[in-house]
Amino acid sequence: MSLRYNCLFLVDSVAALGGTPICMDDVCIFCTEDFFCYTDRATKIGQLISSYLEKKSNLEDHTVHLLFSANRWEMVPLMKQKLEQGISLVVDRYAFSGVAFTSAKPGFSLEWCMNPDMGLPKPDLVIFLQLNPSMAANRGEYGIERYETSAFQRTVQQRFEELMQDSSVNWKVIDAARTIEEVHNDIKLLSEDIISLAENQPVGELWR
Ligand code: FDM
């Protein structure tokens, strides 16, 4: 059997999926076994991060950034295994969220933040669900976790915009302020296109 590589990642912007009004199950393009969600709170590293996000513990800013990255790296063997079986992956948040959120903190450059994620499987497509921070704030359960303040989310948005200047990454922006059906439709069309283009292509390495 020849190996087929497909790789598709989704990144949400500023809590565009917050409270899951548009959860990926609703979008329903792929079955859940092909869906990775970062932070993966089920692992030991994910539990440390989860406790930090829920404000039950404090972690030093560099430390938590490296934990977020480690949480992606620990899933790479499984991601690669699936890709080698020809399975397309959908990922809710990825290294781009990692960089955008940490670099929104004072004293963190984009470059420093990108370093630990260099070499991760590179997405064939990155979809940015654009939603302005005040609309995001109206979505379910917003404001409970760390980072969920409009001021911080505005800085995160600026960092995403800087990351989108990198033409080596296939960014597509979708207006997430519309209905679930409209957003679904756009994601579906972009996904179908990239899946046929990425077929038989080797998986690249992010930021290398
Ligand atoms: N977040 C998420 C980061 O700061 N770095 C990361 O690497 C990732 C994957 O964690 F505020 C932030 C983004 C968000 C919070 O994410 C929890 P979810 O997707 O809302 O659970």
CSV table of C-alpha atoms and ligand atoms in Angstrom, one decimal:
chain,number,residue,atom,x,y,z
A,1,MET,CA,0.0,0.0,0.0
A,2,SER,CA,1.5,3.4,-0.9
A,3,LEU,CA,1.5,5.9,1.9
A,4,ARG,CA,-0.7,8.8,1.5
A,5,TYR,CA,-0.1,11.9,3.6
A,6,ASN,CA,-2.9,14.3,4.4
A,7,CYS,CA,-2.6,16.9,7.0
A,8,LEU,CA,-5.0,19.6,8.0
A,9,PHE,CA,-5.0,21.8,11.0
A,10,LEU,CA,-7.4,24.3,12.3
A,11,VAL,CA,-6.5,27.1,14.5
A,12,ASP,CA,-9.0,29.3,16.3
A,13,SER,CA,-8.4,32.9,16.9
A,14,VAL,CA,-9.5,34.7,20.0
A,15,ALA,CA,-11.8,32.2,21.6
A,16,ALA,CA,-13.7,32.0,18.3
A,17,LEU,CA,-14.9,28.5,19.4
A,18,GLY,CA,-15.2,29.6,23.0
A,19,GLY,CA,-18.0,27.8,24.8
A,20,THR,CA,-18.1,25.6,21.7
A,21,PRO,CA,-21.0,27.4,19.8
A,22,ILE,CA,-19.2,26.1,16.8
A,23,CYS,CA,-17.6,22.9,18.0
A,24,MET,CA,-15.9,20.8,15.5
A,25,ASP,CA,-18.5,18.0,16.0
A,26,ASP,CA,-21.1,20.5,14.7
A,27,VAL,CA,-18.8,21.3,11.8
A,28,CYS,CA,-18.8,17.5,11.2
A,29,ILE,CA,-16.3,17.2,8.4
A,30,PHE,CA,-14.3,14.4,9.8
A,31,CYS,CA,-14.8,11.7,12.4
A,32,THR,CA,-13.6,12.4,15.9
A,33,GLU,CA,-10.7,9.9,15.8
A,34,ASP,CA,-9.0,12.3,13.4
A,35,PHE,CA,-9.5,15.3,15.6
A,36,PHE,CA,-6.7,16.5,17.9
A,37,CYS,CA,-7.4,19.3,20.4
A,38,TYR,CA,-4.7,21.3,22.1
A,39,THR,CA,-4.5,21.7,24.9
A,40,ASP,CA,-4.9,18.0,25.3
A,41,ARG,CA,-5.9,18.1,28.9
A,42,ALA,CA,-6.0,14.3,29.3
A,43,THR,CA,-2.3,13.8,29.6
A,44,LYS,CA,-0.1,14.5,32.7
A,45,ILE,CA,1.3,17.6,31.0
A,46,GLY,CA,-2.2,18.6,29.9
A,47,GLN,CA,-3.4,18.4,33.5
A,48,LEU,CA,-0.7,20.7,34.7
A,49,ILE,CA,-1.7,23.2,32.0
A,50,SER,CA,-5.4,22.8,32.7
A,51,SER,CA,-4.9,23.5,36.4
A,52,TYR,CA,-3.0,26.7,35.4
A,53,LEU,CA,-5.7,27.8,32.9
A,54,GLU,CA,-8.4,27.2,35.5
A,55,LYS,CA,-6.3,29.4,37.9
A,56,LYS,CA,-6.0,26.6,40.4
A,57,SER,CA,-2.2,26.8,40.2
A,58,ASN,CA,0.4,29.3,39.0
A,59,LEU,CA,3.3,28.6,36.6
A,60,GLU,CA,6.1,30.8,35.5
A,61,ASP,CA,5.4,32.1,32.0
A,62,HIS,CA,8.4,30.5,30.2
A,63,THR,CA,7.6,27.2,31.9
A,64,VAL,CA,4.0,27.1,30.9
A,65,HIS,CA,4.9,28.0,27.3
A,66,LEU,CA,7.3,25.0,27.2
A,67,LEU,CA,4.6,22.8,28.7
A,68,PHE,CA,2.1,23.8,26.0
A,69,SER,CA,4.8,22.9,23.4
A,70,ALA,CA,5.6,19.6,25.2
A,71,ASN,CA,1.8,18.8,25.1
A,72,ARG,CA,2.0,19.0,21.3
A,73,TRP,CA,5.3,17.0,21.0
A,74,GLU,CA,3.9,14.2,23.1
A,75,MET,CA,1.2,13.6,20.5
A,76,VAL,CA,3.5,13.7,17.5
A,77,PRO,CA,4.1,10.0,17.3
A,78,LEU,CA,0.3,9.4,17.2
A,79,MET,CA,-0.2,12.2,14.7
A,80,LYS,CA,2.5,10.8,12.4
A,81,GLN,CA,1.1,7.3,12.7
A,82,LYS,CA,-2.3,8.5,11.5
A,83,LEU,CA,-0.8,10.6,8.7
A,84,GLU,CA,1.2,7.6,7.5
A,85,GLN,CA,-2.1,5.7,7.3
A,86,GLY,CA,-3.4,8.4,5.0
A,87,ILE,CA,-5.7,9.9,7.6
A,88,SER,CA,-6.4,13.7,7.5
A,89,LEU,CA,-6.1,15.4,10.8
A,90,VAL,CA,-8.0,18.3,12.1
A,91,VAL,CA,-6.4,20.1,15.0
A,92,ASP,CA,-8.2,22.6,17.2
A,93,ARG,CA,-5.4,25.1,18.1
A,94,TYR,CA,-1.7,24.3,17.4
A,95,ALA,CA,1.7,25.9,17.7
A,96,PHE,CA,0.2,29.2,16.3
A,97,SER,CA,-2.0,29.6,19.3
A,98,GLY,CA,1.1,28.7,21.5
A,99,VAL,CA,3.1,31.5,19.9
A,100,ALA,CA,0.2,34.1,19.7
A,101,PHE,CA,-0.8,33.7,23.4
A,102,THR,CA,2.7,33.6,25.0
A,103,SER,CA,4.0,36.4,22.8
A,104,ALA,CA,1.1,38.6,24.0
A,105,LYS,CA,2.7,38.6,27.4
A,106,PRO,CA,5.3,41.3,28.1
A,107,GLY,CA,8.9,40.4,27.2
A,108,PHE,CA,8.2,37.5,24.9
A,109,SER,CA,9.3,37.7,21.2
A,110,LEU,CA,7.7,35.7,18.4
A,111,GLU,CA,11.0,34.1,17.7
A,112,TRP,CA,11.6,32.9,21.2
A,113,CYS,CA,8.0,31.5,21.3
A,114,MET,CA,8.4,29.7,18.0
A,115,ASN,CA,11.6,27.9,18.9
A,116,PRO,CA,10.2,24.9,20.9
A,117,ASP,CA,7.6,24.1,18.2
A,118,MET,CA,10.1,24.1,15.3
A,119,GLY,CA,10.0,20.8,13.5
A,120,LEU,CA,6.4,19.8,14.4
A,121,PRO,CA,4.4,18.4,11.6
A,122,LYS,CA,3.6,21.3,9.3
A,123,PRO,CA,-0.1,21.9,8.5
A,124,ASP,CA,-1.1,22.0,4.9
A,125,LEU,CA,-3.8,24.5,5.8
A,126,VAL,CA,-4.3,26.8,8.8
A,127,ILE,CA,-7.8,28.3,9.1
A,128,PHE,CA,-8.1,31.3,11.3
A,129,LEU,CA,-11.6,31.9,12.6
A,130,GLN,CA,-11.8,35.6,12.8
A,131,LEU,CA,-14.0,37.0,15.5
A,132,ASN,CA,-13.5,40.3,17.3
A,133,PRO,CA,-12.7,40.1,21.0
A,134,SER,CA,-16.0,41.7,22.1
A,135,MET,CA,-18.1,39.2,20.1
A,136,ALA,CA,-16.0,36.4,21.4
A,137,ALA,CA,-16.7,37.7,24.9
A,138,ASN,CA,-20.4,37.1,24.3
A,139,ARG,CA,-19.9,33.4,23.6
A,140,GLY,CA,-20.6,30.8,26.2
A,141,GLU,CA,-18.5,30.6,29.4
A,142,TYR,CA,-16.1,33.3,28.3
A,143,GLY,CA,-14.1,34.9,31.1
A,144,ILE,CA,-13.8,32.0,33.4
A,145,GLU,CA,-10.3,30.9,32.4
A,146,ARG,CA,-7.0,32.6,32.4
A,147,TYR,CA,-6.3,34.8,29.3
A,148,GLU,CA,-10.1,35.4,28.7
A,149,THR,CA,-10.0,39.2,29.0
A,150,SER,CA,-10.7,41.4,26.0
A,151,ALA,CA,-7.5,43.4,26.4
A,152,PHE,CA,-5.3,40.3,26.4
A,153,GLN,CA,-7.3,38.8,23.5
A,154,ARG,CA,-6.7,42.0,21.4
A,155,THR,CA,-3.0,41.6,21.8
A,156,VAL,CA,-3.3,37.9,20.9
A,157,GLN,CA,-5.2,38.9,17.8
A,158,GLN,CA,-2.3,41.3,16.8
A,159,ARG,CA,0.2,38.5,17.3
A,160,PHE,CA,-1.9,36.2,15.0
A,161,GLU,CA,-1.8,38.9,12.4
A,162,GLU,CA,2.0,39.0,12.6
A,163,LEU,CA,2.1,35.2,12.2
A,164,MET,CA,-0.1,35.4,9.2
A,165,GLN,CA,2.5,37.5,7.4
A,166,ASP,CA,4.5,34.3,7.0
A,167,SER,CA,3.8,33.2,3.5
A,168,SER,CA,5.4,29.8,4.0
A,169,VAL,CA,2.2,28.8,6.0
A,170,ASN,CA,-1.1,28.4,4.1
A,171,TRP,CA,-3.3,30.7,6.1
A,172,LYS,CA,-7.0,31.2,5.3
A,173,VAL,CA,-9.1,33.6,7.3
A,174,ILE,CA,-12.8,32.8,7.8
A,175,ASP,CA,-15.3,35.3,9.3
A,176,ALA,CA,-16.6,33.4,12.4
A,177,ALA,CA,-19.2,36.0,13.2
A,178,ARG,CA,-21.7,34.4,10.7
A,179,THR,CA,-23.9,31.4,11.3
A,180,ILE,CA,-22.6,27.9,12.0
A,181,GLU,CA,-23.8,26.7,8.6
A,182,GLU,CA,-22.0,29.5,6.8
A,183,VAL,CA,-18.7,28.9,8.7
A,184,HIS,CA,-19.2,25.1,8.2
A,185,ASN,CA,-19.6,25.6,4.5
A,186,ASP,CA,-16.4,27.7,4.1
A,187,ILE,CA,-14.3,25.2,6.2
A,188,LYS,CA,-15.7,22.3,4.2
A,189,LEU,CA,-14.8,23.8,0.9
A,190,LEU,CA,-11.3,24.8,2.0
A,191,SER,CA,-10.8,21.3,3.6
A,192,GLU,CA,-11.9,19.4,0.5
A,193,ASP,CA,-9.5,21.4,-1.7
A,194,ILE,CA,-6.5,20.9,0.5
A,195,ILE,CA,-7.1,17.2,1.0
A,196,SER,CA,-6.9,16.6,-2.7
A,197,LEU,CA,-3.9,18.8,-3.1
A,198,ALA,CA,-2.0,17.3,-0.1
A,199,GLU,CA,-2.6,13.7,-1.1
A,200,ASN,CA,0.8,11.9,-1.7
A,201,GLN,CA,2.7,15.0,-0.5
A,202,PRO,CA,5.2,14.4,2.3
A,203,VAL,CA,4.5,16.1,5.6
A,204,GLY,CA,6.7,19.2,6.1
A,205,GLU,CA,8.3,20.5,9.3
A,206,LEU,CA,6.9,23.6,10.9
A,207,TRP,CA,9.1,26.8,10.7
A,208,ARG,CA,12.1,25.0,9.2
B,1,FDM,N1,-3.2,28.3,24.7
B,1,FDM,C1,-3.5,27.3,24.0
B,1,FDM,C2,-1.9,28.8,24.9
B,1,FDM,O1,-1.7,29.8,25.6
B,1,FDM,N2,-0.9,28.1,24.4
B,1,FDM,C3,-1.1,27.0,23.6
B,1,FDM,O2,-0.1,26.4,23.1
B,1,FDM,C4,-2.4,26.6,23.4
B,1,FDM,C5,-2.7,25.3,22.6
B,1,FDM,O3,-4.9,28.1,26.3
B,1,FDM,F1,-6.6,30.7,26.1
B,1,FDM,C6,-4.3,29.0,25.4
B,1,FDM,C7,-5.4,29.5,24.5
B,1,FDM,C8,-6.6,29.5,25.5
B,1,FDM,C9,-6.3,28.5,26.5
B,1,FDM,O4,-7.4,26.9,25.1
B,1,FDM,C10,-7.2,27.3,26.4
B,1,FDM,P1,-8.9,26.4,24.7
B,1,FDM,O5,-8.7,26.0,23.3
B,1,FDM,O6,-9.8,27.5,24.9
B,1,FDM,O7,-9.2,25.2,25.6
